[in-house]
Structures are given as C-alpha cells and as structure tokens.
Short mmCIF file of C-alpha atoms and ligand atoms in Angstrom, two decimals:
data_model
loop_
_atom_site.label_atom_id
_atom_site.label_comp_id
_atom_site.label_asym_id
_atom_site.label_seq_id
_atom_site.Cartn_x
_atom_site.Cartn_y
_atom_site.Cartn_z
CA MET N 1 86.59 95.50 113.64
CA PRO N 2 89.65 94.18 115.45
CA ILE N 3 88.82 92.22 118.66
CA ALA N 4 91.02 94.48 120.85
CA ARG N 5 89.06 97.51 119.56
CA ALA N 6 85.74 95.81 120.20
CA VAL N 7 86.83 95.02 123.70
CA GLU N 8 88.00 98.59 124.36
CA ILE N 9 84.64 99.94 123.10
CA LEU N 10 82.81 97.48 125.45
CA PHE N 11 84.80 98.69 128.40
CA LEU N 12 84.08 102.27 127.50
CA LEU N 13 80.36 101.56 127.31
CA LEU N 14 80.45 99.89 130.66
CA ALA N 15 82.64 102.61 132.07
CA ILE N 16 85.03 99.96 133.41
CA PRO N 17 88.65 101.13 133.72
CA MET N 18 90.87 99.63 131.00
CA THR N 19 93.12 97.39 132.98
CA VAL N 20 92.96 94.35 130.78
CA ALA N 21 95.93 92.01 131.34
CA ALA N 22 97.84 91.84 128.10
CA ASP N 23 99.76 88.78 126.99
CA LYS N 24 103.34 88.59 128.00
CA PRO N 25 105.58 90.14 125.41
CA VAL N 26 107.05 88.03 122.63
CA VAL N 27 110.81 87.55 122.01
CA ILE N 28 111.78 87.70 118.37
CA ALA N 29 115.27 86.40 117.75
CA HIS N 30 116.73 89.00 115.31
CA ARG N 31 118.64 87.12 112.60
CA GLY N 32 118.72 84.25 115.12
CA ALA N 33 120.82 84.44 118.24
CA SER N 34 123.02 86.73 116.30
CA GLY N 35 124.72 88.04 119.28
CA TYR N 36 126.53 84.67 119.62
CA LEU N 37 126.85 83.17 116.21
CA PRO N 38 126.97 84.68 112.57
CA GLU N 39 123.55 86.15 111.75
CA HIS N 40 121.08 84.18 109.66
CA THR N 41 123.02 80.87 109.78
CA LEU N 42 120.92 77.83 110.78
CA GLU N 43 123.35 77.45 113.82
CA ALA N 44 122.20 80.88 115.08
CA LYS N 45 118.53 79.92 114.62
CA ALA N 46 118.99 76.64 116.44
CA LEU N 47 120.65 78.42 119.35
CA ALA N 48 117.85 80.95 119.58
CA PHE N 49 115.27 78.10 119.36
CA GLY N 50 117.06 76.41 122.28
CA MET N 51 117.16 79.69 124.22
CA GLY N 52 113.34 79.86 124.18
CA ALA N 53 112.71 82.63 121.55
CA ASP N 54 109.01 82.80 120.36
CA TYR N 55 109.92 83.68 116.85
CA LEU N 56 112.92 83.35 114.63
CA GLU N 57 113.41 86.08 112.05
CA GLN N 58 114.29 85.61 108.43
CA ASP N 59 115.38 88.46 106.16
CA VAL N 60 114.87 87.41 102.60
CA VAL N 61 116.50 88.48 99.27
CA LEU N 62 116.54 86.63 95.92
CA SER N 63 119.36 84.72 94.15
CA ARG N 64 119.94 84.92 90.39
CA ASP N 65 117.68 81.95 89.80
CA HIS N 66 114.98 83.73 92.02
CA VAL N 67 115.32 81.42 95.05
CA PRO N 68 114.44 83.20 98.23
CA ILE N 69 117.53 83.06 100.53
CA VAL N 70 117.94 84.12 104.16
CA LEU N 71 120.32 87.11 104.03
CA HIS N 72 119.97 90.62 105.51
CA ASP N 73 121.63 92.65 102.75
CA ILE N 74 121.18 92.56 99.03
CA HIS N 75 124.97 92.35 98.97
CA LEU N 76 126.94 89.26 100.01
CA ASP N 77 130.27 90.94 100.85
CA THR N 78 129.46 92.00 104.44
CA VAL N 79 128.90 88.39 105.72
CA THR N 80 130.70 86.04 103.19
CA ASN N 81 134.05 85.41 101.52
CA VAL N 82 132.53 86.24 98.10
CA ALA N 83 135.25 88.74 97.31
CA GLU N 84 137.89 85.99 97.72
CA VAL N 85 136.07 83.31 95.81
CA TRP N 86 134.86 85.47 92.82
CA PRO N 87 137.06 88.69 92.89
CA ASP N 88 135.88 89.63 89.30
CA ARG N 89 132.11 89.40 89.86
CA ALA N 90 131.47 92.80 91.75
CA ARG N 91 129.29 95.39 90.06
CA ASP N 92 130.80 98.80 89.06
CA ASP N 93 130.16 100.04 92.60
CA GLY N 94 132.47 97.34 93.92
CA ARG N 95 129.72 95.40 95.66
CA TYR N 96 128.72 91.76 95.18
CA TYR N 97 124.92 91.33 94.87
CA ALA N 98 123.17 88.18 95.81
CA ILE N 99 120.93 88.44 92.70
CA ASP N 100 123.93 88.10 90.50
CA PHE N 101 124.76 84.59 91.87
CA THR N 102 122.68 81.29 91.70
CA LEU N 103 121.65 79.48 94.83
CA ALA N 104 124.30 76.81 94.10
CA GLU N 105 127.00 79.43 93.91
CA ILE N 106 125.90 81.24 97.03
CA GLN N 107 125.91 77.98 98.96
CA LEU N 108 129.61 77.48 98.19
CA LEU N 109 130.39 80.70 100.14
CA ALA N 110 131.53 80.61 103.75
CA VAL N 111 129.52 82.91 106.06
CA THR N 112 131.26 84.85 108.73
CA GLU N 113 130.44 87.32 111.42
CA ARG N 114 129.37 90.64 109.90
CA ILE N 115 132.15 92.92 108.86
CA ASP N 116 132.50 96.52 107.83
CA VAL N 117 133.44 96.31 104.11
CA ASN N 118 135.49 99.46 104.36
CA THR N 119 137.62 98.36 107.18
CA GLY N 120 137.31 94.55 107.06
CA LYS N 121 136.77 94.64 110.84
CA ALA N 122 134.02 93.01 112.81
CA VAL N 123 131.02 95.29 113.41
CA TYR N 124 130.60 93.91 116.89
CA PRO N 125 134.12 92.96 118.01
CA GLY N 126 133.03 90.82 121.13
CA ARG N 127 131.04 88.41 119.09
CA PHE N 128 131.86 85.20 117.29
CA PRO N 129 135.44 85.51 115.67
CA VAL N 130 135.41 86.65 112.01
CA GLY N 131 136.54 83.94 109.60
CA SER N 132 136.54 80.99 112.10
CA ALA N 133 134.33 77.75 111.73
CA HIS N 134 132.29 77.10 108.64
CA PHE N 135 128.71 78.43 108.11
CA ARG N 136 126.53 78.85 104.93
CA ILE N 137 123.59 80.76 103.64
CA PRO N 138 120.31 78.84 103.84
CA SER N 139 117.50 79.12 101.43
CA LEU N 140 114.19 80.22 103.00
CA GLU N 141 112.78 76.74 102.18
CA GLU N 142 115.66 75.14 104.00
CA GLU N 143 115.03 77.34 107.02
CA LEU N 144 111.29 76.74 107.13
CA GLN N 145 112.04 72.92 107.01
CA PHE N 146 114.54 73.46 109.77
CA VAL N 147 112.18 75.39 112.05
CA GLN N 148 109.27 72.93 111.40
CA GLY N 149 111.65 70.05 112.10
CA LEU N 150 112.70 71.44 115.33
CA ASN N 151 109.19 72.10 116.29
CA ARG N 152 108.35 68.49 115.63
CA SER N 153 111.25 67.10 117.40
CA THR N 154 110.89 69.15 120.53
CA GLY N 155 107.16 69.45 120.67
CA LYS N 156 107.43 73.23 120.76
CA ASN N 157 105.67 75.70 118.34
CA VAL N 158 108.20 78.46 117.49
CA GLY N 159 107.05 80.92 114.94
CA ILE N 160 108.74 82.44 111.87
CA TYR N 161 108.94 86.19 111.20
CA THR N 162 109.89 86.76 107.70
CA GLU N 163 110.98 90.23 106.21
CA VAL N 164 110.69 90.82 102.49
CA LYS N 165 113.76 93.02 101.74
CA LYS N 166 113.75 95.85 99.25
CA PRO N 167 110.82 94.81 97.03
CA ALA N 168 111.16 98.01 94.90
CA TRP N 169 114.78 97.21 94.22
CA HIS N 170 114.05 93.59 93.28
CA ARG N 171 111.28 94.83 90.91
CA GLU N 172 114.06 96.88 89.09
CA GLN N 173 115.98 93.60 88.79
CA ASN N 174 112.83 92.08 87.18
CA ALA N 175 111.94 89.95 90.23
CA ASP N 176 108.68 89.91 92.19
CA ILE N 177 110.17 88.98 95.64
CA SER N 178 106.96 89.42 97.58
CA ARG N 179 104.96 86.99 95.48
CA ILE N 180 107.70 84.36 95.60
CA VAL N 181 107.97 84.65 99.42
CA VAL N 182 104.26 84.73 100.02
CA ASP N 183 103.75 81.61 97.79
CA LEU N 184 106.46 79.64 99.71
CA LEU N 185 105.14 80.60 103.10
CA HIS N 186 101.60 79.46 102.04
CA ARG N 187 103.04 76.33 100.75
CA TYR N 188 104.68 75.56 104.06
CA GLY N 189 101.38 76.25 105.97
CA TYR N 190 101.79 79.92 106.94
CA ARG N 191 98.63 81.37 105.48
CA ASP N 192 96.24 82.64 108.21
CA LYS N 193 96.18 84.81 111.27
CA GLN N 194 96.25 81.79 113.56
CA ASP N 195 99.32 80.36 111.92
CA ASN N 196 102.50 80.95 113.86
CA GLY N 197 104.21 83.46 111.64
CA TYR N 198 104.52 87.03 110.57
CA LEU N 199 105.38 88.86 107.45
CA GLN N 200 107.19 92.25 107.75
CA CYS N 201 108.29 94.91 105.37
CA PHE N 202 109.38 98.58 105.50
CA ASP N 203 107.80 99.32 102.08
CA ALA N 204 104.13 100.31 103.08
CA ALA N 205 102.57 99.94 99.60
CA GLU N 206 104.24 96.40 99.35
CA SER N 207 102.91 95.35 102.77
CA GLU N 208 99.48 96.40 101.70
CA ARG N 209 99.97 94.65 98.39
CA MET N 210 100.80 91.39 100.16
CA ARG N 211 97.53 91.56 102.04
CA ASN N 212 95.26 92.70 99.15
CA GLU N 213 96.72 91.64 95.76
CA LEU N 214 98.68 88.70 96.93
CA GLY N 215 95.94 87.70 99.28
CA THR N 216 97.80 86.41 102.31
CA LYS N 217 95.97 86.27 105.53
CA LEU N 218 99.12 85.69 107.50
CA LYS N 219 99.81 88.37 110.26
CA ILE N 220 101.67 91.44 108.77
CA VAL N 221 103.89 93.80 110.78
CA GLN N 222 104.65 97.31 109.07
CA LEU N 223 108.03 98.28 109.87
CA ILE N 224 108.60 101.96 110.73
CA GLY N 225 112.13 103.41 110.22
CA LYS N 226 113.36 106.99 109.74
CA ASN N 227 113.15 108.90 106.63
CA ASN N 228 116.79 108.43 105.64
CA GLY N 229 116.40 107.37 102.05
CA GLY N 230 116.45 103.62 102.67
CA THR N 231 112.86 103.08 101.61
CA PRO N 232 112.09 106.24 99.40
CA SER N 233 108.64 105.04 98.57
CA THR N 234 107.48 105.18 102.21
CA ASP N 235 106.92 108.25 104.43
CA PHE N 236 107.68 107.01 107.86
CA ASP N 237 106.99 110.30 109.60
CA GLN N 238 103.48 110.11 108.20
CA LEU N 239 103.00 106.47 109.02
CA ARG N 240 103.63 106.89 112.71
CA THR N 241 100.92 109.67 113.09
CA PRO N 242 97.52 108.63 114.43
CA SER N 243 96.02 108.70 110.85
CA GLY N 244 99.02 106.84 109.45
CA LEU N 245 98.51 104.07 112.00
CA GLN N 246 94.85 104.01 111.25
CA SER N 247 95.77 103.39 107.61
CA ILE N 248 98.33 100.57 108.64
CA ALA N 249 95.47 98.90 110.74
CA GLU N 250 93.51 98.38 107.39
CA TYR N 251 96.08 95.84 106.14
CA ALA N 252 98.47 94.96 109.07
CA ASP N 253 98.38 93.47 112.52
CA GLY N 254 101.19 95.48 114.05
CA ILE N 255 104.13 97.86 113.67
CA GLY N 256 107.86 97.30 114.08
CA PRO N 257 109.24 100.68 114.79
CA ASP N 258 112.76 101.75 115.33
CA MET N 259 113.28 101.79 119.06
CA SER N 260 114.10 105.52 119.08
CA LEU N 261 110.56 106.24 117.89
CA VAL N 262 109.35 104.72 121.09
CA VAL N 263 111.72 106.05 123.69
CA SER N 264 113.77 109.19 123.02
CA GLY N 265 115.89 109.08 126.13
CA VAL N 266 115.54 109.75 129.89
CA ASP N 267 115.00 113.10 131.75
CA GLY N 268 117.09 114.60 134.39
CA LYS N 269 115.60 112.27 137.02
CA GLY N 270 116.21 109.15 134.85
CA ALA N 271 112.57 108.77 133.85
CA ALA N 272 112.01 107.39 130.33
CA GLN N 273 110.65 109.82 127.78
CA ILE N 274 108.11 107.63 125.98
CA SER N 275 106.28 108.81 122.84
CA SER N 276 102.62 108.20 122.25
CA LEU N 277 103.35 105.67 119.38
CA VAL N 278 102.64 102.52 121.52
CA ALA N 279 99.41 103.97 122.80
CA ASP N 280 98.35 105.30 119.50
CA ALA N 281 99.07 101.85 117.87
CA HIS N 282 97.17 99.99 120.54
CA LYS N 283 94.11 102.24 119.92
CA ASN N 284 94.13 100.84 116.41
CA GLY N 285 94.49 97.27 117.59
CA LEU N 286 98.01 97.01 116.40
CA VAL N 287 100.82 95.27 118.34
CA VAL N 288 104.14 96.95 118.73
CA HIS N 289 107.47 95.08 118.24
CA PRO N 290 110.33 97.62 118.17
CA TYR N 291 113.88 96.80 116.98
CA THR N 292 116.79 96.18 117.72
CA PHE N 293 117.81 95.27 121.28
CA ARG N 294 121.48 94.49 121.86
CA ALA N 295 123.22 93.89 125.09
CA ASP N 296 126.46 94.98 123.37
CA GLY N 297 125.01 98.09 121.80
CA LEU N 298 122.96 99.81 124.42
CA PRO N 299 121.51 103.28 123.73
CA GLU N 300 123.17 106.05 125.84
CA TYR N 301 120.36 106.40 128.22
CA ALA N 302 120.32 102.79 129.44
CA ASP N 303 123.02 101.63 131.84
CA SER N 304 122.16 98.03 131.51
CA TYR N 305 120.34 95.61 129.18
CA GLU N 306 117.76 94.74 131.90
CA ARG N 307 116.99 98.57 132.40
CA LEU N 308 116.49 98.86 128.67
CA LEU N 309 114.01 96.03 128.60
CA GLU N 310 112.14 97.46 131.64
CA ILE N 311 111.67 100.68 129.84
CA PHE N 312 110.35 99.13 126.67
CA LEU N 313 108.32 96.10 128.10
CA VAL N 314 107.18 97.33 131.49
CA GLU N 315 106.95 101.12 131.19
CA ALA N 316 106.19 101.59 127.46
CA GLY N 317 104.03 98.47 127.16
CA CYS N 318 105.55 97.03 123.93
CA ASP N 319 104.14 93.63 122.90
CA GLY N 320 107.47 92.20 122.02
CA LEU N 321 110.83 93.08 120.54
CA PHE N 322 113.58 92.14 118.13
CA THR N 323 116.75 91.11 119.89
CA ASP N 324 120.18 89.72 119.19
CA PHE N 325 120.24 88.30 122.65
CA PRO N 326 117.22 85.95 123.13
CA ASP N 327 118.53 84.33 126.34
CA ALA N 328 118.62 87.46 128.46
CA THR N 329 115.48 88.81 126.92
CA VAL N 330 113.56 85.57 127.65
CA ARG N 331 114.93 85.60 131.24
CA PHE N 332 113.73 89.19 131.84
CA ARG N 333 110.29 88.53 130.13
CA ASP N 334 109.60 85.40 132.24
CA ALA N 335 110.27 87.22 135.44
CA MET N 336 108.37 90.40 134.74
CA PRO N 337 104.77 90.99 135.98
CA LEU N 338 101.88 90.47 133.50
CA PRO N 339 101.47 93.92 131.79
CA GLN N 340 98.27 95.81 132.23
CA ARG N 341 96.55 97.63 129.34
CA1 CA I 401 114.89 92.26 109.52
#
C-alpha cells in the first residue's frame, strides 16, 4: 500500500480532517530552459539547472546505431540543419528520421530553435533566434554525465526526468528503446524510488513493462494525453477515470496529464473550472505533474503566467509541473504558501 494511502486511511480511522501539508510542488524544466535556449541542448539544461529547477527533462529516441539521444521528435528536421547537410537522406514522406543516422552523423548537425517544417519559421518567434550560435544534440549518456557533473560541482541534487519516446514505433524499426534507456539509467545509478529520477511514457503498456518485465524500481510517471492518434495503443479517456487511475497506481508513482485535463477554463466570475483528476489521482497515491507551462503560450483563460501557476499549484493542488520557463516558476513556487491536502 502506498504510504500516502496508508496515512489517508489512518486519518479516516481517527476522524481527523485531512489537512496534511504536502511538499512544495516540483519544477520540471521541460526540454531544459527551452523558453530561452534551443530545446534539449546541454546549454538549455545548464541554464535550467542554474535557475533552480528540481528536475531536467530528457526526451529520448534512438540513433541508427541504437544509441539513446536527447531529442523530442523521431525526426531531425524540426530542430537541426539535417536537410542542408544531407538533402538526399529523407524518407519518402520527406522527413529525416534520427534512426536513419548514426550518433556520429547526428552530432555533426547544428541544433537550432524549433521551426515549423512547412513554413521554416520559428514556432515561438520571441525565443532564441533561429540559426544563430552553434548547438548540438547530446546522447543520453552525455547528458547524465553533465547533470551528475553539475550536481557534484555545485553540491546540489537536481534530478532527471526521462521520457521514452514512441516505443511501439521503435519496435517497428527493430529497436527496444525502453530496455536500452532503462539499462543506461540503471548504470548511472537511477534504479530505485529514492534515486532522484523519473521515467515517463505515454504508452501505458510500455510504462507497465518497464516496471514489471524490465524490472526498474525508479519512479514512473504515466503521461496522459488526448485520444488524437499519437499513441494508438493507449486509451487516455479510460486511463483518467477512477478505475484507470487505480490501474496506473499498480505500476506508476504519478501521472503527467495534459494541462487541459486538469483545468478546462474559468467560469463567468473568473473561477477556475477544475476537474476531479488531481483529487482522483491523489486518492490512489499518485502525484500529478501536468504539462506544458509557457509564459509565451498562455491558455486563453489565464491573463498572466502567475495566475496560471496559481490555478494549477494553489487551487488545483498539482504536485509539480513541466515548464519552458523554470525561473518564473521557481520564483512563484518559492513564494507560495505550503499546500494543504
Ligand atoms: Ca517530454
């Protein structure tokens, strides 16, 4: 039985009101401090580390030689100059796949701020200028060494938060990405619940496989998106029901929902409309870390980034969140009252 559940039952038995002070929410740097530097570069991770993030996120896909690399997409063309360097190595769909290039080739590419491949324009125009400065794609192992090196030199203990991307697609390419990633994290000391790291995945069967078949004891967060075809093997509408959350609690420690599944908007008086997802997850001992919080991409209902954070961290009681802007988020979190549960 999870400790939180045991404590809850104890309080119920004693008929004491449940006003347990929870920990302050954690700040997860989404692809690093990606509001300021190109996503998933070590520079963006260093900045997030310096800004006081609790966790640095790694999205992971495989190269042709099956090296895990830190990259959000299975494609290279949204964040690198691959189309200029190897114009004839696109697949029939016109896209350049990381798994068609060796690590050595991938590391020759220049990383840039994310562009829309159809227009060639920056997705977030106010961010780091496209095509300027020189950045490159790190392997997961390089990034683990980087984080552990910074932890050592600063005396801090910043965690990792690693997402296995598209395991079913990798399997079609004859690659077992989950096994490769879990083995590497174990080798770097991320093995158990008390180790400062999380694994995350959208594919529910794969998250469960990492716990049971691959045997990791590291904390796992089940990501919960929308049923839009991105992860056909997983029914997110079912996963976020009370029975779905109960099944998640058998293999995972938390959920990472799309923020719109927690708050749908505000009513006529400006009060946030909060779903039961956070409360239902907490009943099952699951922490809740929604995504993605952007000061330059606010949902319509929030007139400032601070108001958005107030809704999710103070009113909805989330245990942390993924953000492109760790500095503003840490500032808000450090000033907020200790949440009650
Ligand atoms: Ca991610």
